Every structure is written in structure tokens, then in C-alpha cells.
Tab-separated table of C-alpha atoms in Angstrom:
chain	number	residue	atom	x	y	z
A	1	MET	CA	-3.555	-8.270	-44.237
A	2	ASN	CA	-6.383	-5.675	-42.707
A	3	ARG	CA	-5.624	-4.049	-39.909
A	4	HIS	CA	-7.756	-5.804	-37.822
A	5	GLU	CA	-6.397	-9.737	-39.194
A	6	HIS	CA	-2.697	-7.996	-38.219
A	7	GLY	CA	-4.102	-7.072	-34.620
A	8	HIS	CA	-5.439	-10.168	-34.368
A	9	ARG	CA	-2.310	-12.416	-34.230
A	10	HIS	CA	-1.236	-10.511	-30.527
A	11	HIS	CA	-4.075	-11.658	-29.334
A	12	ASP	CA	-4.676	-14.146	-26.468
A	13	GLU	CA	-8.566	-15.185	-27.034
A	14	ALA	CA	-9.190	-16.977	-23.809
A	15	MET	CA	-11.767	-15.030	-21.433
A	16	LEU	CA	-9.804	-14.622	-18.146
A	17	SER	CA	-11.690	-14.290	-15.091
A	18	VAL	CA	-10.356	-11.470	-12.211
A	19	GLU	CA	-8.373	-13.773	-10.412
A	20	ASP	CA	-6.552	-16.190	-12.646
A	21	ALA	CA	-5.589	-12.460	-14.376
A	22	LEU	CA	-4.025	-10.995	-11.306
A	23	GLU	CA	-2.709	-14.430	-10.266
A	24	ARG	CA	-0.467	-14.184	-13.990
A	25	ILE	CA	0.493	-10.681	-13.194
A	26	LEU	CA	1.367	-11.336	-10.044
A	27	ASP	CA	3.601	-14.010	-10.918
A	28	HIS	CA	5.755	-11.683	-12.467
A	29	PHE	CA	6.301	-8.999	-9.196
A	30	HIS	CA	9.406	-9.976	-6.698
A	31	VAL	CA	9.847	-7.867	-3.096
A	32	LEU	CA	11.882	-5.100	-4.054
A	33	ASP	CA	15.355	-4.300	-2.327
A	34	SER	CA	15.857	-2.536	0.697
A	35	LYS	CA	16.973	1.256	1.287
A	36	GLU	CA	18.004	3.533	4.247
A	37	VAL	CA	15.638	6.122	4.736
A	38	PRO	CA	14.841	9.086	6.936
A	39	LEU	CA	12.139	7.834	8.870
A	40	LEU	CA	9.362	9.866	9.168
A	41	GLU	CA	9.504	8.786	5.410
A	42	ALA	CA	9.409	5.226	5.629
A	43	LEU	CA	5.469	5.409	6.929
A	44	GLY	CA	3.749	3.083	4.703
A	45	GLN	CA	6.465	0.940	3.587
A	46	ALA	CA	7.359	-2.613	5.224
A	47	LEU	CA	10.000	-2.606	7.340
A	48	ALA	CA	13.177	-4.802	5.620
A	49	GLU	CA	15.175	-5.844	8.874
A	50	ASP	CA	14.235	-6.695	12.654
A	51	ALA	CA	14.181	-3.916	14.535
A	52	VAL	CA	16.154	-4.904	18.366
A	53	SER	CA	15.989	-2.349	21.024
A	54	LEU	CA	19.475	-1.561	22.290
A	55	HIS	CA	18.163	-0.186	25.568
A	56	ASP	CA	15.322	-0.797	28.144
A	57	ILE	CA	12.259	1.383	27.418
A	58	PRO	CA	12.002	3.441	30.183
A	59	PRO	CA	14.939	3.576	30.561
A	60	LEU	CA	14.866	3.749	34.923
A	61	ASP	CA	12.115	3.310	36.924
A	62	ASN	CA	9.868	6.845	36.656
A	63	SER	CA	6.909	8.510	38.331
A	64	ALA	CA	3.358	8.305	36.751
A	65	MET	CA	2.199	11.106	38.283
A	66	ASP	CA	3.598	14.409	39.950
A	67	GLY	CA	3.862	13.945	43.470
A	68	TYR	CA	6.235	13.152	46.340
A	69	ALA	CA	8.154	9.463	45.960
A	70	VAL	CA	8.567	8.283	49.313
A	71	GLN	CA	9.100	4.676	51.079
A	72	ALA	CA	5.940	3.273	51.818
A	73	SER	CA	6.429	1.828	55.216
A	74	SER	CA	6.777	5.671	55.988
A	75	ILE	CA	2.907	6.678	55.521
A	76	GLY	CA	1.370	3.259	56.223
A	77	ASN	CA	-1.118	4.893	58.529
A	78	ALA	CA	-0.702	7.855	56.660
A	79	SER	CA	-4.808	9.229	56.113
A	80	GLU	CA	-7.040	12.049	55.198
A	81	ASP	CA	-7.901	12.719	58.415
A	82	SER	CA	-4.177	11.656	59.852
A	83	PRO	CA	-1.977	12.990	57.680
A	84	ILE	CA	1.516	11.691	57.889
A	85	THR	CA	4.812	14.722	57.557
A	86	LEU	CA	7.698	14.020	56.105
A	87	ARG	CA	10.691	16.332	55.536
A	88	VAL	CA	11.188	16.982	51.993
A	89	VAL	CA	15.237	16.800	50.800
A	90	GLY	CA	15.542	17.411	47.473
A	91	SER	CA	13.353	17.695	44.201
A	92	VAL	CA	13.661	15.905	40.025
A	93	ALA	CA	12.387	16.779	37.526
A	94	ALA	CA	11.609	14.764	33.836
A	95	GLY	CA	15.612	14.325	32.092
A	96	GLU	CA	17.129	14.895	35.286
A	97	LEU	CA	18.963	12.491	37.362
A	98	PRO	CA	17.582	12.513	41.249
A	99	ASP	CA	20.890	13.783	43.355
A	100	THR	CA	18.822	13.151	46.994
A	101	ALA	CA	18.464	9.234	48.297
A	102	VAL	CA	15.018	9.306	50.395
A	103	GLU	CA	15.398	7.524	54.068
A	104	PRO	CA	12.527	6.915	56.333
A	105	GLY	CA	10.658	9.783	57.199
A	106	THR	CA	11.935	11.989	53.416
A	107	ALA	CA	10.483	12.957	50.608
A	108	VAL	CA	11.558	14.149	47.102
A	109	ARG	CA	9.291	16.156	45.160
A	110	ILE	CA	8.911	14.076	41.926
A	111	MET	CA	7.473	15.021	37.964
A	112	THR	CA	5.874	12.462	35.673
A	113	GLY	CA	8.880	10.367	33.627
A	114	ALA	CA	11.206	11.500	36.850
A	115	PRO	CA	13.752	8.578	37.491
A	116	ILE	CA	12.336	7.665	40.844
A	117	PRO	CA	14.972	8.180	43.941
A	118	PRO	CA	17.465	6.061	45.306
A	119	GLY	CA	15.779	4.638	48.459
A	120	ALA	CA	11.889	5.350	47.202
A	121	ASP	CA	9.649	2.851	46.611
A	122	SER	CA	5.949	4.514	45.871
A	123	VAL	CA	4.975	7.404	44.450
A	124	VAL	CA	2.330	9.980	46.529
A	125	PRO	CA	0.033	12.303	43.730
A	126	PHE	CA	0.190	15.788	44.520
A	127	GLU	CA	-3.274	15.596	45.334
A	128	GLU	CA	-3.026	13.270	48.123
A	129	THR	CA	-0.966	15.638	50.183
A	130	ASP	CA	-1.378	19.452	51.656
A	131	GLU	CA	0.515	20.770	49.060
A	132	ILE	CA	-2.196	23.608	48.302
A	133	GLU	CA	-3.242	23.951	51.961
A	134	ARG	CA	0.625	24.824	52.484
A	135	ARG	CA	1.664	27.047	49.466
A	136	ASN	CA	-2.139	28.926	49.680
A	137	ALA	CA	-0.884	29.536	54.049
A	138	ALA	CA	2.233	30.358	52.586
A	139	LEU	CA	4.733	27.877	54.794
A	140	ASP	CA	7.065	25.946	55.030
A	141	MET	CA	7.379	23.535	52.096
A	142	ALA	CA	10.797	22.066	53.648
A	143	GLU	CA	7.628	19.561	54.711
A	144	ILE	CA	4.494	17.851	53.322
A	145	GLY	CA	1.785	15.740	54.696
A	146	ILE	CA	0.987	12.550	52.998
A	147	LYS	CA	-3.010	11.818	52.792
A	148	ILE	CA	-3.089	8.112	52.214
A	149	ALA	CA	-1.113	4.624	52.457
A	150	ALA	CA	0.471	4.293	48.930
A	151	PRO	CA	1.982	0.907	48.840
A	152	VAL	CA	5.223	-0.053	47.498
A	153	GLY	CA	5.343	0.394	43.969
A	154	SER	CA	2.437	2.777	43.900
A	155	ASP	CA	2.718	5.048	40.819
A	156	ILE	CA	5.569	3.714	39.525
A	157	ARG	CA	6.739	3.147	36.248
A	158	PRO	CA	9.162	-0.138	36.371
A	159	ALA	CA	11.974	0.332	34.011
A	160	GLY	CA	11.563	-2.219	30.443
A	161	GLN	CA	7.968	-1.733	31.552
A	162	ASP	CA	7.444	-0.931	27.579
A	163	VAL	CA	10.536	-2.531	25.837
A	164	ARG	CA	12.990	-4.106	27.436
A	165	LYS	CA	17.382	-4.262	25.895
A	166	GLY	CA	17.531	-7.237	22.967
A	167	THR	CA	13.995	-7.176	22.123
A	168	LEU	CA	12.887	-7.998	18.887
A	169	VAL	CA	10.399	-5.312	18.947
A	170	LEU	CA	9.297	-4.758	15.063
A	171	THR	CA	9.762	-7.494	12.425
A	172	ALA	CA	11.258	-7.241	9.053
A	173	GLY	CA	7.669	-6.946	6.779
A	174	THR	CA	5.934	-5.072	9.131
A	175	VAL	CA	3.910	-1.923	7.324
A	176	LEU	CA	5.338	0.614	9.299
A	177	ARG	CA	2.055	2.887	11.064
A	178	PRO	CA	2.088	6.155	13.352
A	179	SER	CA	2.395	3.833	16.136
A	180	GLU	CA	5.626	1.945	14.554
A	181	ILE	CA	7.581	5.368	13.606
A	182	GLY	CA	6.296	6.196	17.400
A	183	VAL	CA	7.800	2.881	18.470
A	184	LEU	CA	11.014	3.209	16.230
A	185	ALA	CA	11.843	7.282	17.334
A	186	SER	CA	11.789	5.758	21.257
A	187	LEU	CA	13.884	3.139	20.246
A	188	GLY	CA	15.926	6.103	19.096
A	189	PHE	CA	16.321	5.158	15.610
A	190	ASP	CA	16.165	8.589	12.956
A	191	SER	CA	16.065	6.514	9.907
A	192	VAL	CA	15.224	2.873	9.251
A	193	LYS	CA	15.618	0.222	6.600
A	194	VAL	CA	12.698	-0.459	4.413
A	195	VAL	CA	11.397	-2.198	1.317
A	196	ARG	CA	12.069	0.928	-1.145
A	197	ARG	CA	8.826	2.611	-3.672
A	198	PRO	CA	8.611	0.402	-6.721
A	199	VAL	CA	8.981	3.915	-9.424
A	200	VAL	CA	6.254	3.358	-12.024
A	201	ALA	CA	6.526	4.825	-14.890
A	202	ILE	CA	2.968	6.051	-16.915
A	203	LEU	CA	2.423	6.603	-20.497
A	204	SER	CA	-0.731	7.814	-22.136
A	205	THR	CA	-0.667	7.280	-26.520
A	206	GLY	CA	-2.709	8.967	-28.836
A	207	ASP	CA	-2.135	11.539	-30.913
A	208	GLU	CA	-6.068	12.571	-29.483
A	209	LEU	CA	-4.199	13.807	-26.073
A	210	LEU	CA	-3.559	17.467	-24.683
A	211	ASP	CA	-1.700	17.921	-21.580
A	212	PRO	CA	-3.712	19.437	-18.880
A	213	GLY	CA	-2.500	23.699	-19.634
A	214	ASP	CA	-2.181	23.022	-23.197
A	215	THR	CA	-4.826	24.827	-25.163
A	216	TYR	CA	-7.430	23.557	-25.864
A	217	SER	CA	-8.561	22.648	-29.423
A	218	GLU	CA	-11.118	21.231	-31.389
A	219	GLY	CA	-11.219	16.867	-31.647
A	220	LYS	CA	-8.675	16.642	-28.506
A	221	ILE	CA	-9.272	15.589	-24.824
A	222	TYR	CA	-7.241	15.945	-22.508
A	223	ASP	CA	-4.701	12.955	-20.744
A	224	SER	CA	-7.185	12.704	-17.344
A	225	ASN	CA	-5.441	8.904	-17.130
A	226	SER	CA	-1.887	9.590	-15.815
A	227	TYR	CA	-3.054	11.643	-13.141
A	228	SER	CA	-5.827	9.267	-12.032
A	229	VAL	CA	-3.146	6.200	-12.259
A	230	ALA	CA	-0.040	8.752	-11.474
A	231	ALA	CA	-2.531	9.828	-8.289
A	232	SER	CA	-3.235	6.462	-7.538
A	233	VAL	CA	0.360	4.953	-7.523
A	234	LEU	CA	0.722	7.803	-5.040
A	235	ARG	CA	-1.481	7.041	-3.362
A	236	TYR	CA	-0.693	3.164	-2.669
A	237	GLY	CA	3.275	3.881	-2.181
A	238	GLY	CA	4.942	3.936	-5.060
A	239	ALA	CA	6.895	6.564	-7.101
A	240	PRO	CA	5.574	7.484	-10.383
A	241	LYS	CA	7.678	8.521	-13.186
A	242	MET	CA	4.994	10.733	-15.486
A	243	LEU	CA	6.145	10.589	-19.024
A	244	GLY	CA	3.948	12.167	-21.228
A	245	ILE	CA	2.091	11.052	-23.547
A	246	ALA	CA	3.492	9.195	-27.072
A	247	ARG	CA	2.073	10.029	-29.799
A	248	ASP	CA	0.992	7.518	-33.015
A	249	ASN	CA	4.251	7.462	-34.177
A	250	LEU	CA	7.338	4.566	-33.872
A	251	ASP	CA	9.886	7.588	-33.021
A	252	SER	CA	7.690	8.680	-30.219
A	253	MET	CA	6.925	5.266	-28.650
A	254	ASN	CA	10.417	3.933	-28.797
A	255	ALA	CA	11.731	7.290	-26.993
A	256	LYS	CA	9.119	6.808	-24.410
A	257	LEU	CA	10.256	3.227	-24.254
A	258	ARG	CA	13.479	3.650	-22.833
A	259	GLU	CA	13.092	5.952	-20.302
A	260	ALA	CA	10.423	3.022	-19.055
A	261	MET	CA	13.227	0.913	-18.534
A	262	GLU	CA	14.236	2.030	-15.903
A	263	ALA	CA	11.153	1.987	-13.818
A	264	ASP	CA	10.384	-1.058	-11.687
A	265	MET	CA	6.819	-0.902	-13.383
A	266	LEU	CA	5.233	0.687	-16.719
A	267	ILE	CA	1.646	1.315	-17.047
A	268	THR	CA	0.417	2.601	-20.333
A	269	SER	CA	-3.404	3.710	-21.492
A	270	ALA	CA	-4.947	2.779	-24.592
A	271	GLY	CA	-3.767	0.209	-27.104
A	272	VAL	CA	-5.546	-3.023	-25.511
A	273	SER	CA	-8.053	-3.355	-27.407
A	274	LYS	CA	-8.022	-5.251	-31.174
A	275	GLY	CA	-9.399	-1.881	-32.614
A	276	ASP	CA	-6.092	0.416	-31.690
A	277	TYR	CA	-3.433	0.844	-33.918
A	278	ASP	CA	-1.262	-2.336	-34.002
A	279	MET	CA	1.882	0.657	-33.942
A	280	VAL	CA	1.088	0.420	-30.572
A	281	LYS	CA	1.243	-3.280	-29.978
A	282	ASP	CA	3.928	-3.602	-32.200
A	283	VAL	CA	6.473	-1.433	-30.631
A	284	LEU	CA	5.604	-3.040	-27.187
A	285	ALA	CA	6.470	-6.309	-28.844
A	286	ALA	CA	9.339	-5.248	-30.336
A	287	HIS	CA	10.794	-5.250	-26.036
A	288	GLY	CA	9.646	-8.255	-25.090
A	289	ARG	CA	6.651	-10.318	-24.656
A	290	ILE	CA	3.241	-8.960	-24.657
A	291	ALA	CA	-0.712	-10.841	-23.997
A	292	PHE	CA	-3.781	-9.208	-25.165
A	293	TRP	CA	-6.084	-10.352	-23.054
A	294	SER	CA	-9.837	-9.917	-22.395
A	295	VAL	CA	-10.774	-10.319	-18.545
A	296	ARG	CA	-14.226	-11.104	-17.359
A	297	MET	CA	-14.551	-7.985	-15.863
A	298	ARG	CA	-16.786	-4.576	-17.199
A	299	PRO	CA	-15.459	-2.631	-17.219
A	300	ALA	CA	-11.836	-2.679	-17.951
A	301	LYS	CA	-12.651	-6.235	-20.216
A	302	PRO	CA	-9.399	-5.181	-22.606
A	303	LEU	CA	-5.692	-5.794	-21.323
A	304	ALA	CA	-2.616	-6.468	-22.136
A	305	PHE	CA	0.426	-7.653	-19.383
A	306	GLY	CA	3.392	-8.360	-20.459
A	307	VAL	CA	7.582	-8.106	-19.759
A	308	LEU	CA	9.641	-5.992	-21.342
A	309	ASP	CA	13.552	-6.319	-21.762
A	310	ALA	CA	15.268	-3.479	-20.092
A	311	GLY	CA	18.936	-5.003	-20.980
A	312	ASP	CA	21.198	-6.278	-18.679
A	313	GLY	CA	19.238	-8.982	-18.015
A	314	ARG	CA	16.686	-7.003	-16.417
A	315	LYS	CA	12.919	-6.654	-17.344
A	316	VAL	CA	10.797	-4.452	-16.352
A	317	PRO	CA	6.543	-5.304	-16.445
A	318	HIS	CA	4.203	-3.678	-18.164
A	319	LEU	CA	0.314	-3.093	-17.546
A	320	GLY	CA	-1.908	-2.439	-20.420
A	321	LEU	CA	-4.818	-0.210	-19.024
A	322	PRO	CA	-7.628	0.558	-21.400
A	323	GLY	CA	-7.606	3.703	-23.077
A	324	ASN	CA	-11.510	4.236	-21.324
A	325	PRO	CA	-10.981	6.414	-17.770
A	326	VAL	CA	-13.225	4.539	-15.844
A	327	SER	CA	-11.806	1.627	-17.190
A	328	ALA	CA	-8.282	2.265	-16.910
A	329	MET	CA	-9.140	3.299	-12.512
A	330	VAL	CA	-11.155	0.301	-11.851
A	331	ALA	CA	-8.126	-2.018	-13.849
A	332	PHE	CA	-5.708	-0.412	-12.091
A	333	GLU	CA	-7.630	-1.096	-8.845
A	334	GLN	CA	-7.662	-5.034	-9.255
A	335	PHE	CA	-4.366	-5.510	-10.705
A	336	GLY	CA	-2.016	-2.193	-10.285
A	337	ARG	CA	-2.429	-1.404	-7.128
A	338	ALA	CA	-2.488	-5.786	-5.788
A	339	ALA	CA	1.070	-5.361	-8.219
A	340	ILE	CA	2.792	-1.661	-6.220
A	341	HIS	CA	1.972	-3.170	-3.125
A	342	LYS	CA	3.663	-6.892	-3.475
A	343	MET	CA	7.028	-5.166	-4.838
A	344	MET	CA	6.350	-3.406	-1.151
A	345	GLY	CA	6.766	-6.713	0.442
A	346	LYS	CA	2.398	-6.211	1.409
A	347	ASP	CA	1.268	-8.440	-0.664
A	348	GLY	CA	-2.397	-9.238	0.457
A	349	PHE	CA	-3.299	-6.091	1.228
A	350	LEU	CA	-6.994	-5.894	0.414
A	351	LYS	CA	-9.012	-3.149	0.208
A	352	PRO	CA	-12.200	-3.886	2.949
A	353	ARG	CA	-14.724	-5.562	1.420
A	354	ILE	CA	-18.556	-4.991	3.216
A	355	GLN	CA	-21.571	-6.536	2.054
A	356	ALA	CA	-24.102	-3.538	1.156
A	357	VAL	CA	-28.123	-3.539	0.793
A	358	LEU	CA	-28.524	-2.135	-3.417
A	359	ASP	CA	-30.927	0.916	-3.438
A	360	GLU	CA	-31.369	0.549	-7.136
A	361	PRO	CA	-30.551	-2.694	-9.580
A	362	ILE	CA	-27.105	-3.230	-11.027
A	363	TYR	CA	-27.451	-5.208	-14.387
A	364	ASN	CA	-24.878	-7.319	-15.741
A	365	THR	CA	-25.959	-7.919	-20.194
A	366	ASP	CA	-22.999	-10.239	-21.127
A	367	GLY	CA	-21.958	-12.441	-18.281
A	368	ARG	CA	-19.156	-10.503	-16.752
A	369	ARG	CA	-18.233	-9.544	-12.884
A	370	VAL	CA	-19.650	-6.115	-12.675
A	371	TYR	CA	-17.794	-3.147	-10.931
A	372	ALA	CA	-20.486	-0.611	-10.532
A	373	ARG	CA	-19.786	2.408	-9.096
A	374	ALA	CA	-21.342	3.397	-5.949
A	375	VAL	CA	-21.719	5.481	-3.193
A	376	ILE	CA	-22.440	3.492	0.211
A	377	THR	CA	-24.165	4.801	3.379
A	378	LYS	CA	-24.981	3.950	6.584
A	379	GLN	CA	-29.017	3.129	7.440
A	380	ASN	CA	-30.633	2.152	10.448
A	381	GLY	CA	-27.004	-0.073	10.672
A	382	ASP	CA	-26.988	-1.280	7.401
A	383	TYR	CA	-24.787	-0.285	4.638
A	384	HIS	CA	-26.586	0.736	1.518
A	385	ALA	CA	-25.238	0.953	-2.299
A	386	ARG	CA	-26.803	3.721	-4.512
A	387	LEU	CA	-25.170	3.990	-8.221
A	388	THR	CA	-23.611	6.769	-8.990
A	389	GLY	CA	-25.462	7.831	-11.848
A	390	ASN	CA	-24.700	6.655	-15.907
A	391	GLN	CA	-22.029	3.742	-15.637
A	392	SER	CA	-20.269	4.253	-19.083
A	393	SER	CA	-16.769	3.910	-18.863
A	394	ASN	CA	-15.468	7.070	-20.442
A	395	LEU	CA	-17.381	9.058	-17.709
A	396	LEU	CA	-14.590	9.952	-15.072
A	397	THR	CA	-17.350	11.938	-12.687
A	398	SER	CA	-19.088	8.130	-12.406
A	399	MET	CA	-15.642	7.085	-9.837
A	400	ALA	CA	-15.414	11.169	-8.805
A	401	GLY	CA	-18.374	10.200	-7.036
A	402	ALA	CA	-17.634	6.635	-5.692
A	403	ASN	CA	-16.160	5.511	-2.371
A	404	GLY	CA	-16.930	1.903	-3.614
A	405	LEU	CA	-17.974	-0.436	-6.429
A	406	ALA	CA	-20.293	-2.511	-5.847
A	407	VAL	CA	-19.983	-6.288	-7.626
A	408	CYS	CA	-22.033	-8.274	-9.495
A	409	PRO	CA	-21.130	-11.182	-10.320
A	410	GLU	CA	-20.994	-13.242	-13.177
A	411	ASP	CA	-23.887	-14.780	-15.052
A	412	THR	CA	-25.859	-13.323	-12.325
A	413	PRO	CA	-28.086	-11.075	-14.906
A	414	VAL	CA	-29.281	-8.600	-12.473
A	415	LYS	CA	-28.731	-7.875	-8.838
A	416	GLU	CA	-32.329	-6.601	-7.908
A	417	THR	CA	-33.710	-3.689	-5.714
A	418	GLY	CA	-33.428	-4.636	-1.802
A	419	GLU	CA	-30.635	-7.875	-2.432
A	420	VAL	CA	-27.303	-7.448	-0.441
A	421	VAL	CA	-24.338	-7.192	-2.689
A	422	GLU	CA	-20.348	-7.350	-2.279
A	423	VAL	CA	-18.319	-3.920	-2.125
A	424	GLN	CA	-14.734	-3.419	-2.365
A	425	MET	CA	-14.251	-0.073	-0.601
A	426	LEU	CA	-12.421	2.520	-2.754
A	427	ASP	CA	-12.417	5.073	0.332
A	428	TRP	CA	-12.993	4.501	4.222
A	429	PRO	CA	-15.384	7.664	4.308
A	430	GLU	CA	-15.225	8.746	8.752
A	431	ASP	CA	-18.511	10.350	7.883
A	432	VAL	CA	-20.082	7.762	6.852
A	433	PHE	CA	-18.430	4.941	8.882
């Protein structure tokens, strides 16, 4: 039996749609357990439990302005032309507690955020008083002239206006953005329980590969896939565990796979095409169940997915990406990213999708869904898509120049210049949008 025939036994010959492949893959992933982490480290993670306020925010009625706390009834007739003079009996700054009450005819100088003194029911901003004139004239500051009739409640922020004690502020499953981090800090949390980040083992295979930094030698290529995939894992919230390069021998492959068994997921690149070494497939199959798929997409038609037996009943899902650098990245965007988000409790997080006018055609030669690397710009209010040159799957620079993937559907032979296509945005550049 020749190499091709032997490898053929491992293949699932059905041509899967992208959606079918994604559904099969995600069935094997579940939300991970939770972990208490310092507040700032929780950015981008999903809360594992509800966050309830233990106190009012703000905790006390406080001033929204720098000015004077007064009783509104004392200044009911005040105006620019006829100010009312009040006796200043104290002052209070943010972070202090007032030690003087306000009575009819008196005022307490107050700063923004400072608690409202007892007896006061209104705040008059500095600019509505004669404070500056008094200071410039070196007058006694024991009195102040009020130039407006501020009604009850003016410039007072009530206790609990933002959050009431006992309120459910953030529900479990909320993905924490900077604003939610700020809310949790305002509640007094310095750490928080979140769904932990998945550890993703990353392995490249092949005798032809060099590690970046190695001395270049003729006939070899540097391993870019480990780095592009690891960077993608980092970007989407996972913790990459780079295993390096497995050589084309059983000992090397088995040793690397043993290292992968502590992870939540294994991603390999290469070894998933019909013509690849049987050894890679046989070693993977020996550690669990694995299927080799043809997915109806370009690039990244060959894909492997399976579950490795890590011992003690624990299973490690394995996603086998194609070896071509662009194929590996496009496949990761469609499948790896979704798996990481599901493990993090962020199921359903999709890249932004827009409609863009093609500035050049996309050709579809074999009835697969084409993900063309494109630069998206905005012209006269419309998005436009321009391809990044040669679309060969071995040219990683075609991804480096792209900020989106322009999609030509299956069974559409060509999307012509001027037609509108869907674009999956890889990035959302601020200089364009």
C-alpha cells in the first residue's frame, strides 16, 4: 500500500461547509472553570458570578460643583443686581466629612464631590457669587454674596444616584471592558472571579522548519505559523503555550504531544492534507479520534479536528490547520477564534461584517467560499474593498496588508468590479472608520 492510499483511510471525504465544520468543532468546547484574578487582568474576560454593590454610589449626597452649600429658602430673592449676603461658617472638601451645619442665612464653602453639610439643600457655584470680587478687593471672606436664586436640589448629586446598595450591577457572563473595570473598582473590588483564559498549545510540524533566530540554511523556511497563531490566540484572550517544532519522527511528535496534554486545546499546523506525511496523522490518531476534512473554502480547504485523550478522562480538542501561512490564519479566524471565545464564555462574539463595493474582481474557480484578503477604505460614504495583490495561500504578506476578508460565496464564479460583497473585518482601523 503506498503512502497516499494509507493516508486515504484517515479522511472524512465529505466536503463540509464552513458552518457545518464550525458547528462540529464547537460541539466539543465548553465554558471553562473560573479563576479569581486582579481587577486589571480581567479585562476582556467574562464575569463568572454576579457583581452586587455592597454600598451606595455615591455613598452620600455630594456637590456637583465647586461653590457654596446653602438653604434655598435663604436665597429665594437673590439676583445679579440684588445679591443676598450669607455668613460663611465653614468649608468642606472631597473626602472630608462636614463638621458644620448650614442654617438660615449661612453657607458652607464646598468642593466638587464633597458631602453636603447637614441643613443644606442647594449648592450655588462659585461663578454665581461675588467671591472673585471679594478676593480682588481683599475683603473679609467670612461673608459671601449670592447672585442667583438656586432652587432646592441644585447641583446636588444624591446618594445612590449611580448605584444603590444591594443592586445587581453586572451579571455573570458580562465581558469586561474598561468601563466595567471602572464600575467594579467603584464598588471596591480589587479582584474578580472570571472565566479563565484557555491555555492553547501550538505546534508546528516539519523537518523543513527553522525557529526564528536560527541561522538560515538553504532549503529551510522559518516557522511563521506558530507565531501568527500564537499572536491570534493572545489577541482573542487565550494564553498561548508554544511547543515549537515537531520533527518528522515518532519520538519528536510524541514528546511534543505529551506537552500539549496539559492545555485546553491543541492547534497544529501542517499534516492535514492528503499528501502530508502519514506519520503525523498516525501519531495524532494514536492519541485519540481525529477526522480530516475538506472544507468548502479557499484558502484553508484541508482541516483536521479531533479529540486527544489526555488521561484521567480529560479530553483535549485538537484543531489541525493547513500548513500554508495564509490558510492557517484564515482557518484560525473562522474556527480557532470561535473555540477560544466559547471556552471564555464569549460565545457568539463575531467580527464586524460590512458591505463593501469591490474595486477589482474576485474569481472563484472551484465552487468554494473565497476569503479574499482586502484593504477596506471609505470613499464618499461607501466602503470599498481592494485586494492585497497575489492571493496565493503561501504569501503571508497578503494577510499583513489586509484589514478584512472579502467573501465570494460558493457557486458564484466571479464577483465583478462594482459589485457589493460581505467583508469580515479583521481590524477596525480608526483612520478609516
